Coordinates of C-alpha atoms in Angstrom, one line a residue:
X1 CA -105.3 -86.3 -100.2
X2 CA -108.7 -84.6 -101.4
X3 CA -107.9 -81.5 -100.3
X4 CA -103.7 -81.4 -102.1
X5 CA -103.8 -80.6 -105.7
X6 CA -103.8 -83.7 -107.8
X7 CA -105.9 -83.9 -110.8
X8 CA -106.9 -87.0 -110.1
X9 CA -107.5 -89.5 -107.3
X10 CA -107.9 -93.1 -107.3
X11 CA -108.6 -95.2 -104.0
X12 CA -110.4 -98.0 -102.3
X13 CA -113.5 -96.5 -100.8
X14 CA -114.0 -93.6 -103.5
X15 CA -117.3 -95.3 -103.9
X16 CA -116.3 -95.4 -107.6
X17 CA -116.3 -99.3 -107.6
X18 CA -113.4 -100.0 -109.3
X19 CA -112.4 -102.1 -106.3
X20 CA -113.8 -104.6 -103.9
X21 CA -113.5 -106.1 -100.7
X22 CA -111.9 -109.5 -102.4
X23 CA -108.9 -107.3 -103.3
X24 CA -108.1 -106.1 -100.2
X25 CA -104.6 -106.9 -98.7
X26 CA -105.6 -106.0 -95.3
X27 CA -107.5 -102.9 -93.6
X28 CA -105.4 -100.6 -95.3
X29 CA -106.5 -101.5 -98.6
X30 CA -106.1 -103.4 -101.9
X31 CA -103.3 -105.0 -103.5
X32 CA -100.5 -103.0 -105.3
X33 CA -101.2 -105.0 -108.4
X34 CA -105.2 -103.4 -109.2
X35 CA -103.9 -100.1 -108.1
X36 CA -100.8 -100.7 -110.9
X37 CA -103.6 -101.4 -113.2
X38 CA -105.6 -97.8 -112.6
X39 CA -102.7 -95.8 -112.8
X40 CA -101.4 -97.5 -115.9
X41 CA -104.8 -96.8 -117.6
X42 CA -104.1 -93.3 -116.0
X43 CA -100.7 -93.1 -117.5
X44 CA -102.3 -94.0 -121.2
X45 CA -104.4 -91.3 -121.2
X46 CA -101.9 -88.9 -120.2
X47 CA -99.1 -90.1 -122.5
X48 CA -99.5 -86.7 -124.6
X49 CA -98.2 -84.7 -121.4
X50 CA -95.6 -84.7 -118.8
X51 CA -97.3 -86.1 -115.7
X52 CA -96.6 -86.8 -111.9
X53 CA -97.8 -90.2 -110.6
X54 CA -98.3 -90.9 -106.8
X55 CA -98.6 -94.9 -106.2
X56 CA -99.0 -95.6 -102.5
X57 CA -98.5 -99.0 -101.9
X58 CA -99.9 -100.7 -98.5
X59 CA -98.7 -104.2 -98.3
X60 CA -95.8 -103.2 -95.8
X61 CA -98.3 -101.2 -93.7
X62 CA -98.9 -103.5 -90.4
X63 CA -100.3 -106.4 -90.3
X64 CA -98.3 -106.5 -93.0
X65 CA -100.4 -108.7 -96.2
X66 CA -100.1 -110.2 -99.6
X67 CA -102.4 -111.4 -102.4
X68 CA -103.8 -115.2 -101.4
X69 CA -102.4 -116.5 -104.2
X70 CA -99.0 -115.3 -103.7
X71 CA -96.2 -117.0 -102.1
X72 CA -93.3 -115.2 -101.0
X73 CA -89.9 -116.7 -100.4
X74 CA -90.2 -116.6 -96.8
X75 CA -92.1 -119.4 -94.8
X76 CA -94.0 -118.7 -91.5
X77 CA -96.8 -117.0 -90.3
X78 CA -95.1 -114.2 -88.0
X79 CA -95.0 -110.8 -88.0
X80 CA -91.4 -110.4 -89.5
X81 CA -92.1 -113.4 -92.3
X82 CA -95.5 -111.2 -93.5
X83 CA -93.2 -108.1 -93.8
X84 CA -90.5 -109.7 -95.4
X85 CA -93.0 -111.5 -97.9
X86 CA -95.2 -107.9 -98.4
X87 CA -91.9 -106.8 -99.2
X88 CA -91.2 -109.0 -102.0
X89 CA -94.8 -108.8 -103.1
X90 CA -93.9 -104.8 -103.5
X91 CA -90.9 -105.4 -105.3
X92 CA -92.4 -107.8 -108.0
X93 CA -94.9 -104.7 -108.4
X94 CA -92.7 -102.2 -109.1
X95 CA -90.9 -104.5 -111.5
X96 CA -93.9 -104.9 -113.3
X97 CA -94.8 -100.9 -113.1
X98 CA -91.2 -100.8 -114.7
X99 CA -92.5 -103.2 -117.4
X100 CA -95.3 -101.5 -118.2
X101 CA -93.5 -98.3 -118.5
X102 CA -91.1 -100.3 -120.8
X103 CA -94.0 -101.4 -123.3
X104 CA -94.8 -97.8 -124.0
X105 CA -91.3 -96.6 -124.7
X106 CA -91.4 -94.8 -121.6
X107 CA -87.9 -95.1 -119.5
X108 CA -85.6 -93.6 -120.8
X109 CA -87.6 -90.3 -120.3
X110 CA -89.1 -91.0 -116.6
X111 CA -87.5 -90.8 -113.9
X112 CA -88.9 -93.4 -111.2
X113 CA -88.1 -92.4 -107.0
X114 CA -89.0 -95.2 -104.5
X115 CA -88.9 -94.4 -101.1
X116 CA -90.7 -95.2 -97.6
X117 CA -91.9 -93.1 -94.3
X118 CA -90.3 -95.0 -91.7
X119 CA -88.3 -98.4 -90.7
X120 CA -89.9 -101.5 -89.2
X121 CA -89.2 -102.9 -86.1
X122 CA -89.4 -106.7 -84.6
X123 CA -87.8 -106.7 -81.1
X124 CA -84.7 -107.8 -82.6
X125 CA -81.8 -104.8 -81.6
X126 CA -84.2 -103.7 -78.5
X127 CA -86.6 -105.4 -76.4
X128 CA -90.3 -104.7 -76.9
X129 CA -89.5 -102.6 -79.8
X130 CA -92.1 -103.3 -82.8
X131 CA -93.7 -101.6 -86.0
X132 CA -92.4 -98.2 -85.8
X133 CA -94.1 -95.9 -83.4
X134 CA -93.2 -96.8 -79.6
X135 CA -89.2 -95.6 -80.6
X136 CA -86.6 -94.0 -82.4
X137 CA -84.0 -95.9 -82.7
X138 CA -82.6 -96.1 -86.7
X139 CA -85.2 -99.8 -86.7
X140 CA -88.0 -97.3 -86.6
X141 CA -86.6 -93.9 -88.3
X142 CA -84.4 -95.2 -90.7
X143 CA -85.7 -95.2 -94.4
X144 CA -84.2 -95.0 -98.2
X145 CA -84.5 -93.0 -101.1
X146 CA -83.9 -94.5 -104.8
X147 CA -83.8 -92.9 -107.8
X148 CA -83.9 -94.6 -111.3
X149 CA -83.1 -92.4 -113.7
X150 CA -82.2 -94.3 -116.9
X151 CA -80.6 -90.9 -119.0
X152 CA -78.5 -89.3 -116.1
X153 CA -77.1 -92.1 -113.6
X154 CA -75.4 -94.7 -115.8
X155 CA -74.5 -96.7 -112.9
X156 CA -75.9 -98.3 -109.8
X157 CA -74.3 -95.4 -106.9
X158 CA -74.6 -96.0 -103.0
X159 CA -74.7 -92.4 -101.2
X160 CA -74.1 -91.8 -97.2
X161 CA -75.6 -88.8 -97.3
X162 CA -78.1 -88.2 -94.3
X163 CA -81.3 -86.3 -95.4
X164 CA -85.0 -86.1 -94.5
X165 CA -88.1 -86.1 -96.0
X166 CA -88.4 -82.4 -96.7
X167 CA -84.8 -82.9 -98.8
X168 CA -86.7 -84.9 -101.7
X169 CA -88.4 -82.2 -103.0
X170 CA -85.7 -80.0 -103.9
X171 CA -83.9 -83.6 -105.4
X172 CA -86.5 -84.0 -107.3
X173 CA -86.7 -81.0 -109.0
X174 CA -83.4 -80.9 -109.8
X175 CA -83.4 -84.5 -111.5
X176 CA -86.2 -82.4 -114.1
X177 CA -84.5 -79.3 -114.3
X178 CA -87.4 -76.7 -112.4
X179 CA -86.4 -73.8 -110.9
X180 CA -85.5 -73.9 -107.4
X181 CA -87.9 -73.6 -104.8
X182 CA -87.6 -71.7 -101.5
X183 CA -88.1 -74.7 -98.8
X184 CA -86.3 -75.9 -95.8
X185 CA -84.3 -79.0 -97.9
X186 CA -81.6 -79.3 -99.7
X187 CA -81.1 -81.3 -103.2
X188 CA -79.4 -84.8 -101.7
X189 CA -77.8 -85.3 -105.3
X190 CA -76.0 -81.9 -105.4
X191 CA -72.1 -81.0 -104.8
X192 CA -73.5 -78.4 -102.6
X193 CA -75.5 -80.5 -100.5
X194 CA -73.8 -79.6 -97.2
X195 CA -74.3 -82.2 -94.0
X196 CA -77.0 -80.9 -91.7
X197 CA -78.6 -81.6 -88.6
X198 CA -81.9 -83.8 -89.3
X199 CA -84.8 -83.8 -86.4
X200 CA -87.4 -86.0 -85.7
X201 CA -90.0 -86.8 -82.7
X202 CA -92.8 -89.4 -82.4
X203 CA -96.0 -88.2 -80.7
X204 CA -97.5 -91.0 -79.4
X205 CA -96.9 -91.7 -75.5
X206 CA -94.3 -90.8 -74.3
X207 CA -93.3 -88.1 -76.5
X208 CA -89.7 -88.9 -77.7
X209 CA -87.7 -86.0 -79.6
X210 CA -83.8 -86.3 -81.3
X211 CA -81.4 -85.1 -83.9
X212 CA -79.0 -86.7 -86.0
X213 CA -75.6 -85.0 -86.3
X214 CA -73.2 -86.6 -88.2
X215 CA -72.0 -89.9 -86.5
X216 CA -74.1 -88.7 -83.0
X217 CA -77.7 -89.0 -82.5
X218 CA -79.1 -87.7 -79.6
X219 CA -83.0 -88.8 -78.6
X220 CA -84.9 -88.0 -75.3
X221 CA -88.3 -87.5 -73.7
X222 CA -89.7 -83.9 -74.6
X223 CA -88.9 -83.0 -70.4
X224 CA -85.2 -84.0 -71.9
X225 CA -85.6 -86.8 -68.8
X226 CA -84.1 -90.5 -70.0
X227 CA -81.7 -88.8 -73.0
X228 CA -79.5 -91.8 -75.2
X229 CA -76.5 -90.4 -77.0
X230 CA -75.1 -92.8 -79.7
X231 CA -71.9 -93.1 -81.5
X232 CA -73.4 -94.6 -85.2
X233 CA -70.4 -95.0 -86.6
X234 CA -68.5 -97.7 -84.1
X235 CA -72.7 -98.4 -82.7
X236 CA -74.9 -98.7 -85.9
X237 CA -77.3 -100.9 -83.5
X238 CA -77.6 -98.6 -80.8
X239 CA -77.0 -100.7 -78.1
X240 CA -73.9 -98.3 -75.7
X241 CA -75.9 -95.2 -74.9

């Protein structure tokens, strides 16, 4: 992150002190809520200007943690119960972020975009399948992108469309009226925005590789040996190769 162009750049081990080993969530880092904190003071002193803020939030990140004083909805001590739990925990964060954004008479002119890198997996749709790098079936690709944008969508809308990561740029932009920019994605919100095949590979061993074609997604080893083809439409879970 030091060497991309933000202006400024907040995180546990900067050696700036602002955070401390009692506010860690896990190895990753701290919890969402002191991180809120900084980037709300951040926020104050750049009220004066447009800005971009980048809040990367680690309780989701395996081993999957929360505050000690929080208790989520879900009881247990497994895997799947921290995750779900982390999850929650996230949530109330962002509601807060919301909130604080709120106080300053700030929503109706910034537009908020949630999103995640990959899915999770717990061995439930396919044996021995867990976190998110060891496949890449839709447990472990799958993510979301939401948008909260308080002056142009009026109401809650669901979209099907099938994107990647390299499309949110270009939505982006368009949500704050820039000029387009000349990159391999497309703006997701557009009446333009024409189906496309998406790719994606993992690199850890073995190498897996796939595309995603409409209803068909193809995946295989990077020799092409042990190749699944799946029909998502009538076999969301993957299970008739």
């Amino acid at each position: 992150y030091g060497n991309l162009s933000y202006d400024t750049l907040v995180h546990y081990g900067d050696e700036s002190g602002a955070f401390g080993p009692e506010q860690e969530i896990h190895s990753w880092g701290v919890n969402e809520d002191v991180i809120r904190e900084a980037a709300v003071d951040w926020i104050d002193r750049s009220l004066k200007a447009p800005f971009f803020l980048y809040l990367q939030t680690v309780s989701t990140h395996h081993p999957y943690g929360t505050p000690k004083n929080y208790r989520g909805p879900v009881n247990g001590a497994g895997a799947q119960a921290r995750y779900l739990n982390a999850l929650h925990y996230t949530d109330a964060v962002l509601r807060r972020l919301y909130q604080d954004l709120e106080r300053r008479g700030m929503v109706q002119n910034t537009i908020l975009v949630i999103t995640g890198d990959h899915g999770q997996a717990f061995g439930k749709r396919h044996p021995h399948n867990f976190t998110h790098k060891n496949y890449l079936y839709e447990e472990n690709i799958q993510s979301f992108l939401m948008v909260a944008d308080l002056v142009r969508i009026e109401r809650p809308v669901i979209s099907r469309r099938i994107g990647g990561v390299g499309d949110m740029m270009p939505t982006i932009l368009s949500l704050v009226n820039a000029d387009r920019v000349d990159v391999p994605g497309q703006d997701l919100l557009s009446p333009d925005c024409r189906l496309k095949q998406v790719f994606f590979h993992k690199n850890t061993h073995p190498q897996l590789w796939g595309l995603r074609d409409g209803r068909w997604k193809y995946i295989a080893q990077h020799t092409g040996n042990d190749a699944q083809l799946f029909d998502l439409e009538t076999d969301p879970n993957e299970q008739a190769n």
